[in-house]
Amino acid sequence: MNKPPLITLDSVTKRYGAVVAVDTVSLEIDAGAFFALLGPSGCGKTTLMRLIAGFETPDEGRILIDGEDMAGVPPHLRPVNMMFQSYALFPHMDVASNIAFGLVQARMPKPKIKARVADLLDLVQLKGFEARKPDQLSGGQRQRVALARALARNPRLVLLDEPLAALDKKLREETQFELMRVQRELGTAFLVVTHDQDEAMVMAQRIAVMRSGRIEQIGTPLMIYEEPATRFVAGFIGDANQLEGTVVETGQGLCSVELAKGARVTARGASVNGAKVVVMVRPEHMQLGGAGLPGLVLDCAYRGDMQMIRVELLGGGIVRVASFGVQAQAMLQRGSQVMVSFAPQFARVLPS
Amino acid sequence: MSQTRPISERLIFWLPFAWLVLFFLVPFLIVVKISLSQAALSQPPYEPVLTMVDGWDGLLSKLAGLSLTSYDLLIEDGLYLAAYASSLRLAALATCLTLLIGYPLAYAIARAPVGWRASLLLLAVAPFWTSFLIRVYAWIAILKDEGLLNWALMTVGIISEPLQIMASDTAVLIGITYAYLPFMVLPLYSSIERQPVALREAAADLGASPWSIFWRITVPLSRAGIVAGCLLVFIPAIGEFVIPDLLGGSQTLMIGKSLWVEFFDNRDWPMASSVAVVLLILLVLPMALYERAQMAQVRS
Amino acid sequence: MRMGSVLRLSGLLFGFAFLYVPIALVILYSFNESRLVTVWGGFSTRWYGELLANEQLLDSVVMSLHVALSSALLATVLGTAAAVSLARRKRFTGRLAFSSMIFAPLVMPEVITGLSLLLLFVALDVPRGFWTIVIAHATLGMCFVTVLVHARLQGLDRSLEEAAMDLGASPLRTLFSVTLPLALPSICAGYALAFTLSLDDFVLASFTSGPGSTTLPMRIYSQMRLGVTPQINAISTLMMGGVAIVLLAAWFIERRKTAAR
């Protein structure tokens, strides 16, 4: 428990001219963890990863790996390897030479390199592809070569930049589990950078959600989904209905919030009377019927496993209700009057 | 599945093709033909052979009398063979020198900040837009005995006697290197510049130092540029006339000069033609390589 | 990293010094009163004055400009047509031969091209003079134009042409109203290149010229053979000044275009 974390970022800031790409970010990643940096494009997550790899130098703050300050340490001397978004496989080398590249640099004796490459090809299930050139491989195979190459030197941490972005949807799902298997088998820490919330949720043990250079929240997928810290996190991860209102009563971890036109709802969370807040409820936690907010059905989208109903509240605003009992519910007519309700424990008060 | 195309479209297609056949391909055939004729003191100064004027019989009788005189001479007179050998040697040396100077230059331009690259490249290629003769001529003032180089070296005290560089193979070598440098820089630049940054970063990430990134990634990936640049220098340099004529001395042997002398001074057109034919045969392999490189680039 | 930048900078400086010192010297000595390169006789425009009095030289300038203007025009038309054919007709009999003939003149030693063209003109009994030089230069120039325009056409979005045809334009109309306007920058560059090549050529012109059609490089060459005369420095400086102005203008326009983007 007293072991220092593998990676420590201490108030790291990186600016490009007037643009602050990474803004006083502090972060810890433990050895063997599967960590995801999640955020929309341009949020600074790639820059943060490149700071760790050593391709960029922070303007302020420190980056420690195994408790050692990395300032002034060039990329080729850091115990960290990266899997590039484009994979960056060397086009003039075959698969085996690509994987062996880092080992040759480390002056490992030839027979050992051969054995290591064979092990790695085994690990990523590419046996027999040693002599192929990158342009003779499919997208999925290239991805696995890139992974094997990044793993070859036994790094303490592997950085994966949008590892699945170049793959098609079906392959992406398989590859997610593949990455998790490799990570589990080796016990090497993985840091994945992604803009895809599903990817992060499925693979990572911990997620840091970034927005405009800052970290909005760090937590397990469950925490981030169920207990989002901010409106942004709530909206970025999963679907969220957000109802604006004012706190009128607080107590026992619950708040009573008055929405526009006077309707009142109860939600979990701490706040003070009179505060402008947002009540966040996931669509799957809303139901039609019961005592709640009146509204008119706008449209229903049948999705097979469920039905997504959009309701325009009479008090203003549109909410989305996920209904899983599709048969029972039947298709609702556009314009039918319905009541929308939710249990207070599934609603969260967030600062506006 | 042939569709008829309008006349205008066919014209666009056939005109350049026909032009090249008439003014590039046919002339070579004529060169081959004349190389097989006898020199004569007439105007034009050769015995015409192989015309269809005499009909088939005439053609056949002429065919029997084809003259290989020029080729015999060419092989017997060691001077021509020596000139071919010396042209190949000088062109090869000059190609190496251009590569040696051109690669660092092209590399530095390709790795300059993005906003600078176009301007620097323009600066590197700009001399190509100025007169070839003048650029060669400029070296006379530098290299001759009482020229600038000797003056500078003697002033500094490195040498006490002027070096005789002018009118030597060294001067020719410098001249070719200088004149053809832009042809080397251009393909090298484009082959280095288009390498994705991520490849170098990946190599650095995998433990390669800047030095080994250069040798293991950048250089191998610029192979196409190296090949193209070397051929662009090597092939025309073999047949170079102006540079050996202006910078070389009487003992400088270059085949382009031999051809020129045969043609203009000795007025031996069949000999000049056979010199050209043999030179062409020498160039077949490098030309084929060059064509292949060009085609590959066109396709990509 | 620091070491790397030092090496890169020295490569750059050495390369540019090698390229530009001789040129700078030519310019410098065009203003030298003395005939000797190692002696600075003081600033003088004497050689420029002599230049303007040299009628033979001025005649050859006019001749060279005429040849260059006409041959570059011819080269541009032929080269653009060849580029369009190569880019738009992917498969035809003789495509390989066609493209080989495009690329070969780019590297072919000029003495061979010059000799063979001359022998053609003799065989066809064409009197040698202005037009034979134009033909020789156009043949070389068209290959450069083809390469430039072809590269540009390859980079163009094919769907622009397809859209034009979809909207009812005939292939020819598409060519003239969509394809060629889009390729215009490279066509202009091709013309400029063909013009420069023609103005610069000495070897082809020597083979294909006749009496009374002496181009500027031929005149300069015969003066060089007579020995170093500072007049050559003067005319070189003028020519390089002209080129520099054109290149600077092109560079400036390009800069502004990229800045606007």
PDB file of N, CA and C in Angstrom, chain B residues 5 8 12-13 17 19 23-24 27-28 31 108 115 119-120 123 126-127 129 131-134 137-138 141 146 148 178 236 239 241 245 260 263 269 273 283 287 290-291 294-295 298, chain C residues 8 18-20 23 25-26 38 78 85 89 98-100 103-109 111-112 115-116 118 139 150 154 172 175 196 200 206 217 221 224-225 228-229 233 236 251 255:
ATOM      1  N   ARG B   5     -14.944   7.964 -79.847  1.00  0.00           N
ATOM      2  CA  ARG B   5     -14.714   9.238 -79.189  1.00  0.00           C
ATOM      3  C   ARG B   5     -14.757  10.333 -80.231  1.00  0.00           C
ATOM      4  N   SER B   8     -12.137  15.662 -81.605  1.00  0.00           N
ATOM      5  CA  SER B   8     -11.360  16.576 -80.775  1.00  0.00           C
ATOM      6  C   SER B   8     -10.622  15.806 -79.686  1.00  0.00           C
ATOM      7  N   ILE B  12      -6.505  15.331 -79.090  1.00  0.00           N
ATOM      8  CA  ILE B  12      -5.783  15.606 -77.844  1.00  0.00           C
ATOM      9  C   ILE B  12      -4.885  14.441 -77.490  1.00  0.00           C
ATOM     10  N   PHE B  13      -5.372  13.251 -77.781  1.00  0.00           N
ATOM     11  CA  PHE B  13      -4.618  12.059 -77.428  1.00  0.00           C
ATOM     12  C   PHE B  13      -3.468  11.818 -78.408  1.00  0.00           C
ATOM     13  N   PHE B  17       1.398  12.261 -78.794  1.00  0.00           N
ATOM     14  CA  PHE B  17       1.973  10.943 -79.044  1.00  0.00           C
ATOM     15  C   PHE B  17       2.723  10.972 -80.378  1.00  0.00           C
ATOM     16  N   TRP B  19       3.774  13.537 -81.987  1.00  0.00           N
ATOM     17  CA  TRP B  19       4.901  14.467 -81.899  1.00  0.00           C
ATOM     18  C   TRP B  19       6.144  13.754 -81.358  1.00  0.00           C
ATOM     19  N   PHE B  23       9.549  13.253 -83.317  1.00  0.00           N
ATOM     20  CA  PHE B  23      10.719  14.061 -82.954  1.00  0.00           C
ATOM     21  C   PHE B  23      11.576  13.453 -81.845  1.00  0.00           C
ATOM     22  N   PHE B  24      11.193  12.297 -81.356  1.00  0.00           N
ATOM     23  CA  PHE B  24      12.049  11.669 -80.354  1.00  0.00           C
ATOM     24  C   PHE B  24      12.445  10.254 -80.775  1.00  0.00           C
ATOM     25  N   PRO B  27      14.046  10.008 -84.776  1.00  0.00           N
ATOM     26  CA  PRO B  27      15.433  10.471 -84.865  1.00  0.00           C
ATOM     27  C   PRO B  27      16.453   9.454 -84.380  1.00  0.00           C
ATOM     28  N   PHE B  28      16.101   8.662 -83.340  1.00  0.00           N
ATOM     29  CA  PHE B  28      17.042   7.656 -82.857  1.00  0.00           C
ATOM     30  C   PHE B  28      17.288   6.595 -83.904  1.00  0.00           C
ATOM     31  N   VAL B  31      19.660   7.871 -86.262  1.00  0.00           N
ATOM     32  CA  VAL B  31      21.021   7.831 -85.726  1.00  0.00           C
ATOM     33  C   VAL B  31      21.610   6.439 -85.936  1.00  0.00           C
ATOM     34  N   ALA B 108      17.743  18.823 -44.020  1.00  0.00           N
ATOM     35  CA  ALA B 108      17.567  20.027 -43.199  1.00  0.00           C
ATOM     36  C   ALA B 108      16.333  20.802 -43.645  1.00  0.00           C
ATOM     37  N   GLY B 115       6.483  26.306 -41.993  1.00  0.00           N
ATOM     38  CA  GLY B 115       6.341  27.554 -42.719  1.00  0.00           C
ATOM     39  C   GLY B 115       7.567  27.934 -43.537  1.00  0.00           C
ATOM     40  N   SER B 119       9.912  27.953 -48.858  1.00  0.00           N
ATOM     41  CA  SER B 119      10.855  29.004 -49.226  1.00  0.00           C
ATOM     42  C   SER B 119      12.272  28.451 -49.347  1.00  0.00           C
ATOM     43  N   LEU B 120      12.656  27.594 -48.401  1.00  0.00           N
ATOM     44  CA  LEU B 120      14.008  27.020 -48.454  1.00  0.00           C
ATOM     45  C   LEU B 120      14.182  26.140 -49.690  1.00  0.00           C
ATOM     46  N   LEU B 123      14.706  28.178 -52.627  1.00  0.00           N
ATOM     47  CA  LEU B 123      16.073  28.702 -52.617  1.00  0.00           C
ATOM     48  C   LEU B 123      17.059  27.636 -53.121  1.00  0.00           C
ATOM     49  N   ALA B 126      16.322  27.278 -56.961  1.00  0.00           N
ATOM     50  CA  ALA B 126      16.389  28.495 -57.772  1.00  0.00           C
ATOM     51  C   ALA B 126      17.563  28.517 -58.764  1.00  0.00           C
ATOM     52  N   PRO B 127      18.770  28.052 -58.375  1.00  0.00           N
ATOM     53  CA  PRO B 127      19.871  28.100 -59.339  1.00  0.00           C
ATOM     54  C   PRO B 127      19.556  27.348 -60.632  1.00  0.00           C
ATOM     55  N   TRP B 129      17.021  27.531 -62.256  1.00  0.00           N
ATOM     56  CA  TRP B 129      16.309  28.435 -63.165  1.00  0.00           C
ATOM     57  C   TRP B 129      17.257  29.452 -63.803  1.00  0.00           C
ATOM     58  N   SER B 131      20.968  30.377 -65.827  1.00  0.00           N
ATOM     59  CA  SER B 131      21.660  29.762 -66.955  1.00  0.00           C
ATOM     60  C   SER B 131      22.709  28.748 -66.518  1.00  0.00           C
ATOM     61  N   PHE B 132      22.598  27.586 -67.133  1.00  0.00           N
ATOM     62  CA  PHE B 132      23.522  26.489 -66.889  1.00  0.00           C
ATOM     63  C   PHE B 132      24.961  26.904 -67.256  1.00  0.00           C
ATOM     64  N   LEU B 133      25.091  27.509 -68.437  1.00  0.00           N
ATOM     65  CA  LEU B 133      26.405  27.954 -68.900  1.00  0.00           C
ATOM     66  C   LEU B 133      27.061  28.870 -67.877  1.00  0.00           C
ATOM     67  N   ILE B 134      26.258  29.789 -67.376  1.00  0.00           N
ATOM     68  CA  ILE B 134      26.808  30.795 -66.468  1.00  0.00           C
ATOM     69  C   ILE B 134      27.233  30.169 -65.147  1.00  0.00           C
ATOM     70  N   TYR B 137      30.411  28.538 -65.811  1.00  0.00           N
ATOM     71  CA  TYR B 137      31.390  29.594 -66.052  1.00  0.00           C
ATOM     72  C   TYR B 137      31.866  30.217 -64.743  1.00  0.00           C
ATOM     73  N   ALA B 138      30.941  30.362 -63.810  1.00  0.00           N
ATOM     74  CA  ALA B 138      31.286  30.977 -62.532  1.00  0.00           C
ATOM     75  C   ALA B 138      32.441  30.251 -61.861  1.00  0.00           C
ATOM     76  N   ALA B 141      36.282  31.295 -62.675  1.00  0.00           N
ATOM     77  CA  ALA B 141      36.893  32.371 -61.893  1.00  0.00           C
ATOM     78  C   ALA B 141      37.366  31.865 -60.532  1.00  0.00           C
ATOM     79  N   GLU B 146      45.080  31.597 -61.200  1.00  0.00           N
ATOM     80  CA  GLU B 146      45.080  32.879 -60.501  1.00  0.00           C
ATOM     81  C   GLU B 146      43.657  33.216 -60.001  1.00  0.00           C
ATOM     82  N   LEU B 148      40.075  32.577 -57.452  1.00  0.00           N
ATOM     83  CA  LEU B 148      39.771  32.937 -56.067  1.00  0.00           C
ATOM     84  C   LEU B 148      40.188  31.892 -55.047  1.00  0.00           C
ATOM     85  N   TYR B 178      28.021  20.635 -58.840  1.00  0.00           N
ATOM     86  CA  TYR B 178      27.353  21.919 -58.633  1.00  0.00           C
ATOM     87  C   TYR B 178      26.122  22.055 -59.519  1.00  0.00           C
ATOM     88  N   PRO B 236      22.215  12.028 -67.160  1.00  0.00           N
ATOM     89  CA  PRO B 236      22.636  13.133 -68.029  1.00  0.00           C
ATOM     90  C   PRO B 236      24.107  13.497 -67.855  1.00  0.00           C
ATOM     91  N   GLY B 239      26.674  11.994 -70.394  1.00  0.00           N
ATOM     92  CA  GLY B 239      26.789  12.575 -71.728  1.00  0.00           C
ATOM     93  C   GLY B 239      27.094  14.059 -71.708  1.00  0.00           C
ATOM     94  N   PHE B 241      28.461  17.644 -72.037  1.00  0.00           N
ATOM     95  CA  PHE B 241      29.448  18.248 -72.930  1.00  0.00           C
ATOM     96  C   PHE B 241      29.987  19.567 -72.386  1.00  0.00           C
ATOM     97  N   ASP B 245      33.944  20.594 -71.367  1.00  0.00           N
ATOM     98  CA  ASP B 245      34.508  21.501 -72.352  1.00  0.00           C
ATOM     99  C   ASP B 245      35.025  22.775 -71.694  1.00  0.00           C
ATOM    100  N   TRP B 260      30.800  15.439 -79.642  1.00  0.00           N
ATOM    101  CA  TRP B 260      30.743  16.812 -80.147  1.00  0.00           C
ATOM    102  C   TRP B 260      31.889  17.064 -81.131  1.00  0.00           C
ATOM    103  N   PHE B 263      31.438  15.319 -84.381  1.00  0.00           N
ATOM    104  CA  PHE B 263      30.370  15.893 -85.194  1.00  0.00           C
ATOM    105  C   PHE B 263      30.751  17.262 -85.742  1.00  0.00           C
ATOM    106  N   TRP B 269      29.973  12.222 -89.307  1.00  0.00           N
ATOM    107  CA  TRP B 269      28.640  11.971 -88.750  1.00  0.00           C
ATOM    108  C   TRP B 269      28.400  10.508 -88.401  1.00  0.00           C
ATOM    109  N   SER B 273      27.461   9.273 -84.724  1.00  0.00           N
ATOM    110  CA  SER B 273      26.243   8.485 -84.499  1.00  0.00           C
ATOM    111  C   SER B 273      26.556   7.189 -83.776  1.00  0.00           C
ATOM    112  N   LEU B 283      23.291   3.396 -71.530  1.00  0.00           N
ATOM    113  CA  LEU B 283      22.289   4.053 -70.683  1.00  0.00           C
ATOM    114  C   LEU B 283      21.008   3.243 -70.531  1.00  0.00           C
ATOM    115  N   MET B 287      18.473   3.943 -67.530  1.00  0.00           N
ATOM    116  CA  MET B 287      17.236   4.557 -68.006  1.00  0.00           C
ATOM    117  C   MET B 287      16.027   3.698 -67.626  1.00  0.00           C
ATOM    118  N   TYR B 290      15.319   4.161 -64.080  1.00  0.00           N
ATOM    119  CA  TYR B 290      14.716   5.469 -63.867  1.00  0.00           C
ATOM    120  C   TYR B 290      13.253   5.466 -64.297  1.00  0.00           C
ATOM    121  N   GLU B 291      12.984   4.870 -65.465  1.00  0.00           N
ATOM    122  CA  GLU B 291      11.600   4.806 -65.947  1.00  0.00           C
ATOM    123  C   GLU B 291      10.733   4.052 -64.944  1.00  0.00           C
ATOM    124  N   GLN B 294       9.979   6.216 -62.035  1.00  0.00           N
ATOM    125  CA  GLN B 294       8.989   7.235 -62.401  1.00  0.00           C
ATOM    126  C   GLN B 294       7.592   6.641 -62.455  1.00  0.00           C
ATOM    127  N   MET B 295       7.486   5.469 -63.107  1.00  0.00           N
ATOM    128  CA  MET B 295       6.176   4.814 -63.245  1.00  0.00           C
ATOM    129  C   MET B 295       5.596   4.506 -61.866  1.00  0.00           C
ATOM    130  N   VAL B 298       4.223   7.582 -60.530  1.00  0.00           N
ATOM    131  CA  VAL B 298       2.987   7.978 -61.210  1.00  0.00           C
ATOM    132  C   VAL B 298       1.821   7.165 -60.686  1.00  0.00           C
TER     133      VAL B 298
ATOM    134  N   ARG C   8      22.046  19.737 -38.663  1.00  0.00           N
ATOM    135  CA  ARG C   8      21.117  20.125 -39.730  1.00  0.00           C
ATOM    136  C   ARG C   8      21.453  21.509 -40.255  1.00  0.00           C
ATOM    137  N   PHE C  18      27.540  26.484 -51.065  1.00  0.00           N
ATOM    138  CA  PHE C  18      28.020  25.844 -52.279  1.00  0.00           C
ATOM    139  C   PHE C  18      27.207  26.327 -53.490  1.00  0.00           C
ATOM    140  N   LEU C  19      25.883  26.440 -53.298  1.00  0.00           N
ATOM    141  CA  LEU C  19      25.021  26.831 -54.410  1.00  0.00           C
ATOM    142  C   LEU C  19      25.178  28.303 -54.765  1.00  0.00           C
ATOM    143  N   TYR C  20      25.365  29.138 -53.749  1.00  0.00           N
ATOM    144  CA  TYR C  20      25.219  30.567 -54.025  1.00  0.00           C
ATOM    145  C   TYR C  20      26.507  31.368 -54.098  1.00  0.00           C
ATOM    146  N   ILE C  23      27.473  32.123 -57.679  1.00  0.00           N
ATOM    147  CA  ILE C  23      26.531  33.069 -58.277  1.00  0.00           C
ATOM    148  C   ILE C  23      26.793  34.476 -57.751  1.00  0.00           C
ATOM    149  N   LEU C  25      29.556  35.631 -56.695  1.00  0.00           N
ATOM    150  CA  LEU C  25      30.800  36.148 -57.267  1.00  0.00           C
ATOM    151  C   LEU C  25      30.578  36.719 -58.661  1.00  0.00           C
ATOM    152  N   VAL C  26      29.777  36.001 -59.458  1.00  0.00           N
ATOM    153  CA  VAL C  26      29.489  36.497 -60.812  1.00  0.00           C
ATOM    154  C   VAL C  26      28.873  37.886 -60.731  1.00  0.00           C
ATOM    155  N   THR C  38      40.822  38.428 -59.015  1.00  0.00           N
ATOM    156  CA  THR C  38      41.442  38.566 -57.695  1.00  0.00           C
ATOM    157  C   THR C  38      41.734  40.014 -57.351  1.00  0.00           C
ATOM    158  N   LEU C  78       1.257  20.817 -76.048  1.00  0.00           N
ATOM    159  CA  LEU C  78       1.513  19.386 -76.243  1.00  0.00           C
ATOM    160  C   LEU C  78       1.605  18.663 -74.893  1.00  0.00           C
ATOM    161  N   SER C  85      -4.132  12.957 -71.411  1.00  0.00           N
ATOM    162  CA  SER C  85      -4.282  11.592 -71.940  1.00  0.00           C
ATOM    163  C   SER C  85      -3.795  10.564 -70.932  1.00  0.00           C
ATOM    164  N   ARG C  89      -6.882   8.425 -69.409  1.00  0.00           N
ATOM    165  CA  ARG C  89      -7.061   7.132 -70.067  1.00  0.00           C
ATOM    166  C   ARG C  89      -6.095   6.181 -69.397  1.00  0.00           C
ATOM    167  N   PHE C  98       4.307   5.363 -74.593  1.00  0.00           N
ATOM    168  CA  PHE C  98       3.995   6.785 -74.492  1.00  0.00           C
ATOM    169  C   PHE C  98       4.684   7.387 -73.268  1.00  0.00           C
ATOM    170  N   SER C  99       4.453   6.758 -72.109  1.00  0.00           N
ATOM    171  CA  SER C  99       5.014   7.365 -70.897  1.00  0.00           C
ATOM    172  C   SER C  99       6.531   7.234 -70.873  1.00  0.00           C
ATOM    173  N   SER C 100       7.066   6.172 -71.483  1.00  0.00           N
ATOM    174  CA  SER C 100       8.527   6.079 -71.560  1.00  0.00           C
ATOM    175  C   SER C 100       9.084   7.251 -72.348  1.00  0.00           C
ATOM    176  N   PHE C 103       9.217  10.348 -70.197  1.00  0.00           N
ATOM    177  CA  PHE C 103      10.229  10.450 -69.139  1.00  0.00           C
ATOM    178  C   PHE C 103      11.650  10.445 -69.688  1.00  0.00           C
ATOM    179  N   ALA C 104      11.865   9.752 -70.810  1.00  0.00           N
ATOM    180  CA  ALA C 104      13.225   9.593 -71.312  1.00  0.00           C
ATOM    181  C   ALA C 104      13.926  10.921 -71.602  1.00  0.00           C
ATOM    182  N   PRO C 105      13.280  11.870 -72.296  1.00  0.00           N
ATOM    183  CA  PRO C 105      14.006  13.104 -72.615  1.00  0.00           C
ATOM    184  C   PRO C 105      14.436  13.884 -71.373  1.00  0.00           C
ATOM    185  N   LEU C 106      13.785  13.649 -70.229  1.00  0.00           N
ATOM    186  CA  LEU C 106      14.139  14.394 -69.023  1.00  0.00           C
ATOM    187  C   LEU C 106      15.580  14.125 -68.608  1.00  0.00           C
ATOM    188  N   VAL C 107      16.058  12.901 -68.853  1.00  0.00           N
ATOM    189  CA  VAL C 107      17.420  12.567 -68.431  1.00  0.00           C
ATOM    190  C   VAL C 107      18.354  12.299 -69.602  1.00  0.00           C
ATOM    191  N   MET C 108      17.803  12.148 -70.781  1.00  0.00           N
ATOM    192  CA  MET C 108      18.634  11.813 -71.952  1.00  0.00           C
ATOM    193  C   MET C 108      19.726  12.865 -72.125  1.00  0.00           C
ATOM    194  N   PRO C 109      20.988  12.423 -72.235  1.00  0.00           N
ATOM    195  CA  PRO C 109      22.043  13.404 -72.496  1.00  0.00           C
ATOM    196  C   PRO C 109      21.685  14.255 -73.715  1.00  0.00           C
ATOM    197  N   VAL C 111      23.424  15.789 -75.857  1.00  0.00           N
ATOM    198  CA  VAL C 111      24.141  15.596 -77.121  1.00  0.00           C
ATOM    199  C   VAL C 111      23.438  14.554 -77.983  1.00  0.00           C
ATOM    200  N   ILE C 112      22.853  13.556 -77.351  1.00  0.00           N
ATOM    201  CA  ILE C 112      22.179  12.507 -78.129  1.00  0.00           C
ATOM    202  C   ILE C 112      20.907  13.064 -78.754  1.00  0.00           C
ATOM    203  N   LEU C 115      21.853  15.552 -81.522  1.00  0.00           N
ATOM    204  CA  LEU C 115      22.375  14.891 -82.718  1.00  0.00           C
ATOM    205  C   LEU C 115      21.245  14.226 -83.496  1.00  0.00           C
ATOM    206  N   SER C 116      20.373  13.500 -82.773  1.00  0.00           N
ATOM    207  CA  SER C 116      19.345  12.748 -83.477  1.00  0.00           C
ATOM    208  C   SER C 116      18.349  13.689 -84.156  1.00  0.00           C
ATOM    209  N   LEU C 118      18.981  16.680 -85.270  1.00  0.00           N
ATOM    210  CA  LEU C 118      19.643  17.266 -86.437  1.00  0.00           C
ATOM    211  C   LEU C 118      19.607  16.288 -87.604  1.00  0.00           C
ATOM    212  N   THR C 139      10.049  19.863 -77.859  1.00  0.00           N
ATOM    213  CA  THR C 139      10.043  18.429 -77.559  1.00  0.00           C
ATOM    214  C   THR C 139      10.564  18.175 -76.141  1.00  0.00           C
ATOM    215  N   HIS C 150       0.639  16.471 -65.049  1.00  0.00           N
ATOM    216  CA  HIS C 150       0.144  15.152 -64.682  1.00  0.00           C
ATOM    217  C   HIS C 150       0.076  14.986 -63.166  1.00  0.00           C
ATOM    218  N   GLN C 154      -3.330  14.174 -61.138  1.00  0.00           N
ATOM    219  CA  GLN C 154      -3.445  13.019 -60.252  1.00  0.00           C
ATOM    220  C   GLN C 154      -3.997  13.437 -58.898  1.00  0.00           C
ATOM    221  N   LEU C 172     -15.406  17.008 -73.495  1.00  0.00           N
ATOM    222  CA  LEU C 172     -14.545  18.094 -73.943  1.00  0.00           C
ATOM    223  C   LEU C 172     -14.828  19.368 -73.155  1.00  0.00           C
ATOM    224  N   LEU C 175     -13.402  19.098 -69.826  1.00  0.00           N
ATOM    225  CA  LEU C 175     -11.967  19.318 -69.857  1.00  0.00           C
ATOM    226  C   LEU C 175     -11.647  20.804 -69.802  1.00  0.00           C
ATOM    227  N   THR C 196      12.154  28.757 -69.533  1.00  0.00           N
ATOM    228  CA  THR C 196      13.506  28.847 -68.973  1.00  0.00           C
ATOM    229  C   THR C 196      14.448  27.848 -69.626  1.00  0.00           C
ATOM    230  N   ASP C 200      17.776  28.739 -71.780  1.00  0.00           N
ATOM    231  CA  ASP C 200      19.017  28.294 -71.174  1.00  0.00           C
ATOM    232  C   ASP C 200      19.786  27.332 -72.065  1.00  0.00           C
ATOM    233  N   SER C 206      22.697  24.351 -80.511  1.00  0.00           N
ATOM    234  CA  SER C 206      23.886  24.268 -81.349  1.00  0.00           C
ATOM    235  C   SER C 206      23.699  23.263 -82.473  1.00  0.00           C
ATOM    236  N   PRO C 217      22.621  31.672 -75.484  1.00  0.00           N
ATOM    237  CA  PRO C 217      23.640  30.776 -74.912  1.00  0.00           C
ATOM    238  C   PRO C 217      24.741  30.445 -75.907  1.00  0.00           C
ATOM    239  N   TYR C 221      28.512  31.253 -75.139  1.00  0.00           N
ATOM    240  CA  TYR C 221      29.492  30.170 -75.182  1.00  0.00           C
ATOM    241  C   TYR C 221      30.684  30.573 -76.039  1.00  0.00           C
ATOM    242  N   MET C 224      32.816  32.832 -74.151  1.00  0.00           N
ATOM    243  CA  MET C 224      33.551  32.144 -73.086  1.00  0.00           C
ATOM    244  C   MET C 224      34.771  31.447 -73.653  1.00  0.00           C
ATOM    245  N   ARG C 225      34.621  30.880 -74.840  1.00  0.00           N
ATOM    246  CA  ARG C 225      35.735  30.173 -75.454  1.00  0.00           C
ATOM    247  C   ARG C 225      36.878  31.138 -75.754  1.00  0.00           C
ATOM    248  N   VAL C 228      37.798  34.697 -70.502  1.00  0.00           N
ATOM    249  CA  VAL C 228      36.903  35.321 -69.543  1.00  0.00           C
ATOM    250  C   VAL C 228      36.741  36.804 -69.878  1.00  0.00           C
ATOM    251  N   THR C 229      35.518  37.198 -70.125  1.00  0.00           N
ATOM    252  CA  THR C 229      35.279  38.620 -70.272  1.00  0.00           C
ATOM    253  C   THR C 229      34.201  39.041 -69.293  1.00  0.00           C
ATOM    254  N   ASN C 233      29.825  38.323 -67.142  1.00  0.00           N
ATOM    255  CA  ASN C 233      29.322  38.551 -65.779  1.00  0.00           C
ATOM    256  C   ASN C 233      28.139  39.496 -65.796  1.00  0.00           C
ATOM    257  N   SER C 236      25.092  37.823 -67.280  1.00  0.00           N
ATOM    258  CA  SER C 236      24.629  36.823 -66.312  1.00  0.00           C
ATOM    259  C   SER C 236      23.851  37.485 -65.192  1.00  0.00           C
ATOM    260  N   TRP C 251       7.011  33.408 -55.347  1.00  0.00           N
ATOM    261  CA  TRP C 251       7.097  33.074 -53.924  1.00  0.00           C
ATOM    262  C   TRP C 251       6.127  33.937 -53.126  1.00  0.00           C
ATOM    263  N   ARG C 255       2.982  32.735 -50.947  1.00  0.00           N
ATOM    264  CA  ARG C 255       2.918  33.105 -49.534  1.00  0.00           C
ATOM    265  C   ARG C 255       1.555  33.682 -49.183  1.00  0.00           C
TER     266      ARG C 255
END
